[in-house]
Amino acid sequence: MKKFYITTSISYINGKPHIGHALEAVQTDVIARWHRLKGEDVFFLTGTDEHGSKIAKLAEDQKTTPQAIAETNSAAFAQLKTILNLSNDDFIRTSDQGRHWPGAQKLWRKLVEADAIYKGTYNGFYCVGCEAFITKKDLVDGKCPIHKTSPELIKEENYFFKLSNYADQIKAKIQNKELEILPVGRAKEIINMIDAGLHDVSFSRPKEKLSWGIPVPDDPEHTIYVWCDALSNYITGVGFDDDEKKFNKWWPADIHVVGKDILRFHSPLWPGMLLAANLPLPKQIFVHGFVSSNGHKMSKSLGNVIDPEEIVDKYGTDALRYYLLREIPTTDDGDFSWKRFEEIYNNELADNLGNLISRVIVMAGKYTDSKIPKPTADSYPHNIGIFKYINDEGIDKFRIDLAIKEIGILIKSLNQYVDEKKPWLLHKENKTEELNNVLYNLLESLRWLSILLYPFLPQTSNKIRYQLGLDDINEKSFNLEEEREWGGLKEGNDIGKPSILFPKIDTKA
Ligand code: MSP
């Protein structure tokens, strides 16, 4: 059985999750579910990045402890599993002294053994927002261009990681796609960055300045730099320190899914660390864009941060999943607005998809006594012949948005098939054989649709299957090849009761 290890980045816990975090989690979930359907042995890891100056400062400002903040907010991120119906197999926390710390320290020791760590003095800027040491030339009007805040000027003794030593190797691995960065434009960015020259990276902070983190092995007066600590989650989460068998099974990761702002840490830094430690590199890094709110960057000060839970409470998990997957171009930036959300929900979920399911199930209930009718020998619906399995193309090429749009076209064509064949007339005219055939085609098409939709909208898929009288999809035992055969619905079986999948939103209210 082919193994497939996929990760999201791990989120900072200085606030609650917003729809940007939800986007990454849901995209990753789709890919994980799709690979399970294909029969692969999947491990999907997510978690929280809890150390560093950002949290230490927040705790100081709020007169509380970093631990207290970590407990509350990490739990809010873990809750996304339920809110978004994520299929992650595990959730790692960098504050976990049993699971994460020993592995992060083991990696540090490997870097020391490889002579890739040395002590020096750092004299320069640090942006707490980025949790990164930045140079003067990166600043715009003296401020961090991302966070628009003035960085701290620090001079202190640090350990450094010799990233510059690995530049050529990293570049070669990206170019020969041993480490594939997608979309390709992002790979070019990193190649350009490497060509411009890599600097060694400060890899620790003095404990007296930052104690909220993992102590440097054999030198507890220093704290491991938060990015060194955080990146190691990808290996500590699969047993790097204490479970060799597990680690060898899963590592290297097949895909790291990350946002565009943190690619520079996932490459060149992370591959540099792995090369130094003599560990295999991840196979792919997929980079998604940013979601804005009503055309503006989400920010607490603007008060436009969108809480995924609010959307889910109002309209359900799949409505949010659908919006994020369909409306935000998978490889690019996109926007959320309630207006657009309601538009897409009403047009595509309530009218197109919901309407198709309900009219087909209602007609089958009326005309076939809620049983799967008998198809004729040539029941394959060539006239609606856009049944091509788009998931391979769409998901494997990271164009989830395009895959969903294709499914939308399929749904439309099925609605057209109903309009053209007019089963109510066939019934009236007693054309039973043709009626049965049309209904069989439609019901069987809905079965296919339930499979196509599954990775994106698992709850909806199972609701459709219930109405067809089928069991829920069980990812572990599902046989995609078999289920793709036309003719899976068996004549005479009972179908379920119709139910409304997506009640229409009254936009005037
Ligand atoms: N803790 C680091 C990641 C460490 S991974 C070893 C971090 N955390 S974060 O909470 O700031 O971001 C987590 C993920 O959410 C990142 O991939 C980031 O790009 C993504 N997003 C944060 N805001 C976003 C949007 N507005 N839109 C889409 N994704 C965004 O970075």
XYZ file of C-alpha atoms and ligand atoms in Angstrom:
540
model
C 0.000 0.000 0.000
C 1.426 3.355 -0.996
C 1.978 5.684 1.965
C 1.083 9.341 1.759
C 2.157 11.849 4.431
C 0.690 15.345 4.202
C 0.944 18.327 6.561
C -0.449 21.787 7.036
C 1.788 24.427 8.576
C 1.295 24.736 12.322
C -0.481 27.938 13.353
C 0.623 30.562 15.830
C -1.633 30.731 18.819
C -1.674 34.490 19.334
C -5.325 34.483 18.314
C -8.181 32.258 17.289
C -8.355 30.626 13.863
C -9.646 32.729 10.977
C -10.711 31.755 7.470
C -7.108 31.944 6.211
C -6.230 29.084 8.542
C -9.452 27.347 7.523
C -8.483 27.618 3.842
C -5.188 25.813 4.367
C -6.760 23.151 6.574
C -9.585 22.439 4.129
C -7.317 22.331 1.061
C -5.083 19.852 2.851
C -8.074 17.816 3.966
C -9.314 17.472 0.376
C -5.950 16.150 -0.756
C -5.750 13.734 2.196
C -9.266 12.387 1.620
C -8.639 11.986 -2.101
C -5.513 9.934 -1.477
C -7.401 7.737 1.011
C -10.096 7.139 -1.610
C -7.372 6.091 -4.026
C -6.468 3.377 -1.529
C -3.315 4.951 -0.088
C -2.239 4.753 3.529
C -2.534 8.413 4.554
C -1.174 10.345 7.517
C -2.409 13.928 7.796
C -0.721 16.050 10.448
C -1.609 19.521 11.697
C -1.005 21.378 14.947
C 0.056 24.569 16.689
C 3.288 26.570 16.883
C 3.274 27.874 20.410
C 6.675 29.305 21.316
C 8.468 32.505 20.435
C 8.468 36.228 21.132
C 4.996 36.805 19.731
C 3.345 34.743 22.458
C 5.778 35.812 25.171
C 4.948 39.492 24.434
C 1.227 38.867 24.233
C 1.317 37.149 27.616
C 3.206 40.105 29.100
C 0.676 42.573 27.659
C -2.264 40.539 28.920
C -0.626 39.915 32.301
C -0.969 36.204 31.905
C 1.356 33.337 31.063
C 2.262 32.029 27.615
C 1.000 28.610 28.747
C -2.432 29.976 29.554
C -2.727 31.567 26.109
C -1.407 28.402 24.487
C -3.956 26.187 26.204
C -6.939 28.295 25.193
C -5.940 29.039 21.627
C -4.431 25.691 20.759
C -7.751 24.150 21.792
C -9.529 26.534 19.409
C -7.323 25.297 16.552
C -7.829 21.668 17.524
C -11.578 22.343 17.386
C -11.287 23.020 13.647
C -11.324 19.264 13.235
C -14.994 19.272 14.190
C -15.936 22.664 12.810
C -14.461 21.987 9.364
C -14.824 18.191 9.421
C -11.094 17.656 8.985
C -9.683 14.162 8.700
C -6.321 14.888 10.327
C -4.811 11.816 11.943
C -2.908 13.762 14.562
C -2.449 17.201 16.100
C 0.968 18.216 17.370
C 1.741 21.041 19.796
C 5.250 22.440 20.008
C 4.789 23.030 23.751
C 4.408 19.280 24.210
C 7.499 18.419 26.230
C 6.963 14.696 25.825
C 6.264 14.457 22.117
C 7.910 17.416 20.494
C 10.810 18.685 22.588
C 13.047 15.600 22.543
C 12.779 15.332 18.739
C 13.475 19.033 18.206
C 16.521 18.751 20.467
C 17.655 15.591 18.693
C 17.554 17.460 15.382
C 19.565 20.303 16.937
C 22.202 17.812 18.097
C 22.428 16.369 14.591
C 23.077 19.858 13.256
C 25.824 20.312 15.837
C 27.361 16.938 14.947
C 27.365 17.940 11.292
C 29.236 21.106 12.272
C 26.362 23.163 10.881
C 25.898 25.238 14.052
C 28.308 27.832 15.425
C 28.176 30.600 17.994
C 28.341 34.233 16.946
C 26.937 37.650 17.620
C 23.791 38.885 15.984
C 23.591 42.606 15.502
C 20.500 43.586 13.571
C 16.735 43.649 13.363
C 14.109 41.157 14.526
C 10.454 41.326 13.459
C 8.259 39.754 16.091
C 5.344 39.452 13.630
C 7.453 37.362 11.237
C 9.420 35.783 14.091
C 12.381 36.459 11.845
C 15.721 38.231 11.808
C 15.542 40.734 8.982
C 18.061 42.948 7.267
C 17.876 46.695 6.747
C 17.362 46.301 3.019
C 14.162 44.300 3.667
C 12.600 47.258 5.514
C 10.312 49.799 3.879
C 10.434 53.218 5.585
C 12.143 51.488 8.467
C 9.242 49.054 8.917
C 8.593 45.391 8.195
C 6.752 45.403 4.839
C 4.433 42.600 5.980
C 3.554 43.723 9.498
C 4.077 47.477 9.061
C 5.753 47.604 12.442
C 9.231 48.772 13.418
C 11.454 45.781 14.091
C 13.490 45.505 17.262
C 17.178 46.266 17.016
C 19.025 43.563 18.892
C 22.611 42.722 19.636
C 23.119 39.396 21.315
C 25.004 36.145 21.333
C 23.254 33.558 19.121
C 23.923 30.189 17.697
C 23.886 30.323 13.891
C 22.925 27.722 11.343
C 25.216 27.494 8.297
C 22.452 27.686 5.720
C 24.877 29.141 3.164
C 26.747 25.808 3.062
C 23.748 24.057 1.562
C 22.691 26.606 -1.064
C 23.954 24.677 -4.090
C 22.469 21.384 -2.975
C 19.093 22.940 -2.221
C 19.015 24.681 -5.577
C 19.870 21.459 -7.426
C 17.148 19.520 -5.607
C 14.542 22.151 -6.450
C 15.650 22.277 -10.075
C 15.599 18.529 -10.558
C 12.264 18.376 -8.690
C 13.472 16.028 -5.993
C 11.934 18.824 -3.961
C 9.085 20.108 -6.077
C 7.739 23.535 -5.188
C 4.363 24.326 -6.690
C 3.079 26.411 -8.366
C 6.238 26.789 -10.457
C 6.326 30.563 -10.033
C 6.997 29.964 -6.352
C 9.904 27.647 -7.161
C 11.395 30.427 -9.282
C 11.104 32.848 -6.366
C 13.161 30.522 -4.218
C 15.765 29.911 -6.922
C 16.152 33.683 -7.266
C 16.510 33.997 -3.523
C 19.240 31.366 -3.499
C 20.997 33.007 -6.437
C 20.994 36.314 -4.588
C 23.024 34.589 -1.850
C 21.930 32.889 1.349
C 23.028 34.103 4.758
C 23.513 31.961 7.801
C 20.522 32.111 10.124
C 20.385 32.988 13.813
C 19.089 29.836 15.411
C 18.717 30.714 19.080
C 17.837 33.552 21.447
C 19.406 34.154 24.852
C 17.141 32.694 27.519
C 17.184 35.936 29.490
C 15.483 37.604 26.526
C 13.208 34.742 25.568
C 12.572 31.831 27.829
C 9.296 30.635 26.214
C 10.740 27.930 24.011
C 12.872 24.811 23.930
C 16.270 25.005 25.663
C 19.319 24.518 23.439
C 20.763 21.078 24.269
C 23.807 21.368 26.548
C 23.437 25.150 26.750
C 20.190 25.942 28.564
C 21.028 29.652 28.697
C 19.838 29.725 25.091
C 16.409 29.023 23.604
C 16.017 27.356 20.207
C 14.819 29.825 17.534
C 11.083 29.415 17.040
C 11.303 28.508 13.340
C 13.880 25.783 14.010
C 11.554 24.488 16.730
C 8.398 24.768 14.588
C 9.715 23.192 11.375
C 10.833 20.132 13.290
C 7.145 19.351 14.040
C 6.986 17.680 10.647
C 9.350 14.972 11.892
C 8.528 14.923 15.613
C 4.883 14.394 14.646
C 5.797 11.063 13.060
C 8.062 9.687 15.757
C 11.490 11.131 14.909
C 12.694 10.866 18.489
C 11.067 7.766 19.823
C 9.525 5.586 17.142
C 11.971 4.688 14.419
C 9.566 2.363 12.676
C 6.875 5.012 12.473
C 9.360 7.634 11.362
C 10.795 5.439 8.629
C 7.326 4.590 7.445
C 6.141 8.177 7.011
C 9.156 10.380 6.439
C 9.796 12.071 4.009
C 6.554 13.994 3.786
C 4.823 13.763 0.434
C 3.396 17.274 0.661
C 3.780 20.268 2.963
C 0.905 22.696 2.359
C 1.891 26.258 3.297
C 0.890 29.876 2.674
C 2.925 32.150 0.441
C 4.272 34.200 3.373
C 6.089 31.255 4.934
C 7.506 29.546 1.878
C 10.930 31.090 2.562
C 11.141 29.114 5.815
C 10.024 25.894 4.148
C 12.571 26.441 1.465
C 15.475 27.118 1.604
C 15.637 26.885 5.426
C 13.903 23.536 6.102
C 15.657 21.580 3.314
C 18.931 23.122 4.502
C 18.311 21.767 8.007
C 17.377 18.341 6.678
C 20.412 18.149 4.402
C 22.662 19.069 7.317
C 21.030 16.393 9.469
C 21.340 13.896 6.637
C 17.590 13.333 6.437
C 15.520 13.017 3.249
C 13.727 16.125 1.948
C 9.952 16.465 1.581
C 8.794 15.620 -1.933
C 6.510 18.574 -2.585
C 5.720 21.939 -1.095
C 2.397 23.335 -2.227
C 1.968 27.077 -1.760
C -1.482 28.631 -1.502
C -2.388 32.307 -1.570
C -4.119 34.565 0.911
C -7.784 35.154 1.521
C -8.819 38.722 2.227
C -12.007 40.031 3.772
C -14.105 42.319 1.571
C -11.033 43.241 -0.414
C -8.908 44.083 2.642
C -6.227 42.193 4.471
C -7.807 40.712 7.592
C -6.650 42.465 10.716
C -7.800 42.816 14.267
C -7.476 46.599 14.057
C -9.733 46.781 10.999
C -12.183 44.470 12.755
C -12.694 42.459 9.567
C -11.392 39.085 10.685
C -13.775 36.347 9.558
C -14.351 33.545 12.040
C -14.960 30.198 10.313
C -17.148 29.053 13.179
C -19.618 31.874 12.552
C -20.121 30.770 8.944
C -20.435 27.128 9.941
C -22.931 27.912 12.699
C -25.120 29.735 10.199
C -24.794 27.644 7.058
C -22.967 24.431 7.884
C -19.500 23.033 7.372
C -19.872 22.122 3.723
C -21.103 25.560 2.749
C -17.870 27.052 4.105
C -15.726 24.291 2.622
C -17.391 24.869 -0.734
C -16.762 28.605 -0.681
C -13.105 28.291 0.283
C -12.382 25.545 -2.225
C -14.369 26.926 -5.117
C -14.063 30.678 -4.780
C -10.442 31.064 -3.683
C -8.180 30.095 -6.599
C -6.157 27.237 -5.117
C -2.804 28.658 -6.165
C -3.609 32.317 -5.741
C -5.167 34.999 -3.567
C -8.928 35.295 -3.165
C -11.536 37.168 -1.192
C -14.352 36.463 1.229
C -17.466 38.599 1.468
C -20.854 37.656 2.848
C -22.473 38.931 -0.324
C -20.417 36.621 -2.520
C -20.853 33.791 -0.040
C -24.637 34.057 -0.208
C -24.572 34.361 -3.984
C -22.519 31.193 -4.449
C -24.461 29.337 -1.779
C -27.823 30.137 -3.346
C -26.840 29.665 -6.992
C -24.576 26.670 -6.789
C -25.410 24.787 -3.610
C -29.123 25.457 -3.128
C -30.255 25.875 -6.756
C -27.895 23.733 -8.797
C -26.813 20.877 -6.511
C -29.600 20.841 -3.911
C -32.303 21.148 -6.507
C -30.913 18.293 -8.602
C -30.780 15.917 -5.668
C -34.214 16.786 -4.398
C -35.999 16.612 -7.760
C -34.425 13.268 -8.653
C -35.163 11.680 -5.275
C -38.693 13.088 -5.186
C -39.435 11.756 -8.710
C -37.970 8.364 -7.899
C -40.143 8.281 -4.781
C -43.257 9.039 -6.823
C -42.673 7.061 -9.992
C -40.778 3.977 -8.821
C -42.169 3.536 -5.339
C -38.819 4.538 -3.813
C -36.972 1.642 -5.422
C -34.046 1.671 -7.825
C -35.707 1.148 -11.224
C -34.638 -1.298 -13.905
C -32.309 0.251 -16.459
C -32.229 -0.862 -20.076
C -29.125 -2.494 -21.431
C -27.682 0.734 -22.816
C -28.363 2.935 -19.868
C -24.998 4.683 -19.835
C -25.954 8.332 -20.303
C -23.815 9.268 -23.286
C -25.963 12.276 -23.863
C -24.692 13.816 -20.653
C -21.280 12.447 -21.412
C -19.081 14.739 -19.410
C -18.438 12.026 -16.884
C -14.727 12.285 -16.793
C -13.120 11.817 -13.473
C -11.699 15.191 -12.865
C -10.360 14.579 -9.404
C -7.043 13.151 -10.583
C -6.345 16.187 -12.695
C -7.844 18.742 -10.388
C -6.592 17.610 -7.026
C -3.261 16.135 -7.988
C -2.438 19.282 -9.936
C -3.573 21.472 -7.031
C -6.420 23.105 -8.910
C -9.145 22.179 -6.492
C -11.138 25.210 -7.624
C -11.175 23.983 -11.227
C -12.136 20.450 -10.167
C -15.137 21.848 -8.297
C -16.153 23.987 -11.243
C -16.110 20.886 -13.461
C -18.386 19.139 -11.005
C -20.678 22.187 -11.169
C -20.882 21.742 -14.936
C -21.762 18.083 -14.485
C -24.541 18.999 -12.066
C -25.907 21.553 -14.500
C -25.922 19.025 -17.297
C -27.816 16.564 -15.117
C -30.397 19.246 -14.403
C -30.653 19.818 -18.150
C -31.105 16.089 -18.697
C -34.104 16.204 -16.358
C -35.501 19.221 -18.207
C -35.084 17.529 -21.581
C -36.354 14.074 -20.666
C -39.304 15.385 -18.628
C -39.867 12.253 -16.534
C -43.292 13.624 -15.453
C -44.458 13.417 -19.064
C -43.025 9.927 -19.518
C -44.982 8.954 -16.430
C -48.150 10.565 -17.687
C -47.785 8.867 -21.050
C -47.110 5.501 -19.411
C -43.702 5.181 -21.091
C -42.500 3.112 -18.169
C -39.449 1.575 -19.709
C -38.038 4.916 -20.826
C -39.000 6.527 -17.538
C -37.201 3.821 -15.581
C -34.170 4.231 -17.722
C -34.032 7.996 -17.315
C -34.473 7.699 -13.573
C -31.838 4.993 -13.343
C -29.411 7.196 -15.262
C -30.085 10.044 -12.896
C -29.844 8.028 -9.704
C -26.693 6.283 -10.823
C -25.242 9.660 -11.815
C -25.977 10.893 -8.292
C -24.035 7.930 -6.956
C -21.082 9.001 -9.061
C -21.592 12.561 -7.937
C -21.435 11.438 -4.309
C -17.983 9.982 -5.007
C -16.761 13.000 -6.937
C -17.944 15.364 -4.226
C -16.659 13.311 -1.320
C -13.174 14.823 -0.846
C -14.596 18.353 -1.000
C -17.953 18.013 0.773
C -17.884 14.757 2.747
C -21.084 15.406 4.710
C -23.043 16.339 1.611
C -21.707 13.323 -0.216
C -22.943 11.040 2.534
C -26.312 12.799 2.665
C -26.683 12.115 -1.051
C -25.745 8.492 -0.505
C -28.281 8.155 2.278
C -30.977 9.370 -0.098
C -29.841 6.779 -2.632
C -30.060 4.049 -0.001
C -26.271 3.628 0.098
C -23.865 3.410 3.023
C -21.567 6.300 3.882
C -18.227 6.250 2.151
C -15.717 4.466 4.327
C -12.351 5.849 3.251
C -10.454 2.836 4.530
C -12.375 0.192 2.601
C -13.607 2.161 -0.394
C -12.633 0.688 -3.741
C -12.477 3.559 -6.173
C -11.864 1.460 -9.263
C -14.879 -0.703 -8.555
C -17.104 2.182 -7.545
C -16.279 3.992 -10.757
C -17.992 1.299 -12.785
C -21.341 2.334 -14.178
C -24.174 0.277 -12.752
C -23.431 0.252 -9.040
C -27.056 0.845 -8.008
C -28.949 -2.422 -7.936
C -32.467 -2.691 -9.285
C -35.118 -3.107 -6.626
C -33.077 -1.670 -3.736
C -34.822 0.896 -1.560
C -33.863 4.524 -1.825
C -33.995 6.896 1.164
C -36.192 9.855 1.962
C -35.578 13.179 0.253
C -34.159 15.955 2.436
C -33.148 19.510 1.698
C -29.358 19.770 1.559
C -28.958 23.528 1.386
C -31.970 25.603 2.430
C -31.966 28.780 0.389
C -30.714 31.950 2.086
C -33.237 34.773 2.060
C -30.924 37.557 0.941
C -33.554 40.229 1.488
C -33.881 39.422 5.164
N 3.568 29.284 12.811
C 3.884 29.604 11.476
C 4.007 28.357 10.624
C 5.010 27.356 11.124
S 5.046 25.933 10.116
C 6.384 25.091 10.632
C 2.789 30.513 10.899
N 1.619 30.510 11.543
S 0.365 31.422 11.117
O -0.655 31.129 12.070
O 0.745 32.780 10.978
O -0.068 30.913 9.705
C -0.455 29.578 9.517
C -0.803 29.351 8.054
O -1.950 30.139 7.734
C 0.309 29.793 7.106
O 0.464 28.874 6.046
C -0.187 31.111 6.578
O 0.268 31.416 5.289
C -1.677 30.850 6.571
N -2.425 32.083 6.568
C -2.413 33.074 7.508
N -3.240 34.071 7.085
C -3.777 33.740 5.888
C -4.744 34.291 5.037
N -5.316 35.463 5.271
N -5.115 33.563 3.960
C -4.617 32.303 3.708
N -3.710 31.760 4.479
C -3.186 32.503 5.505
O 3.022 31.131 9.882
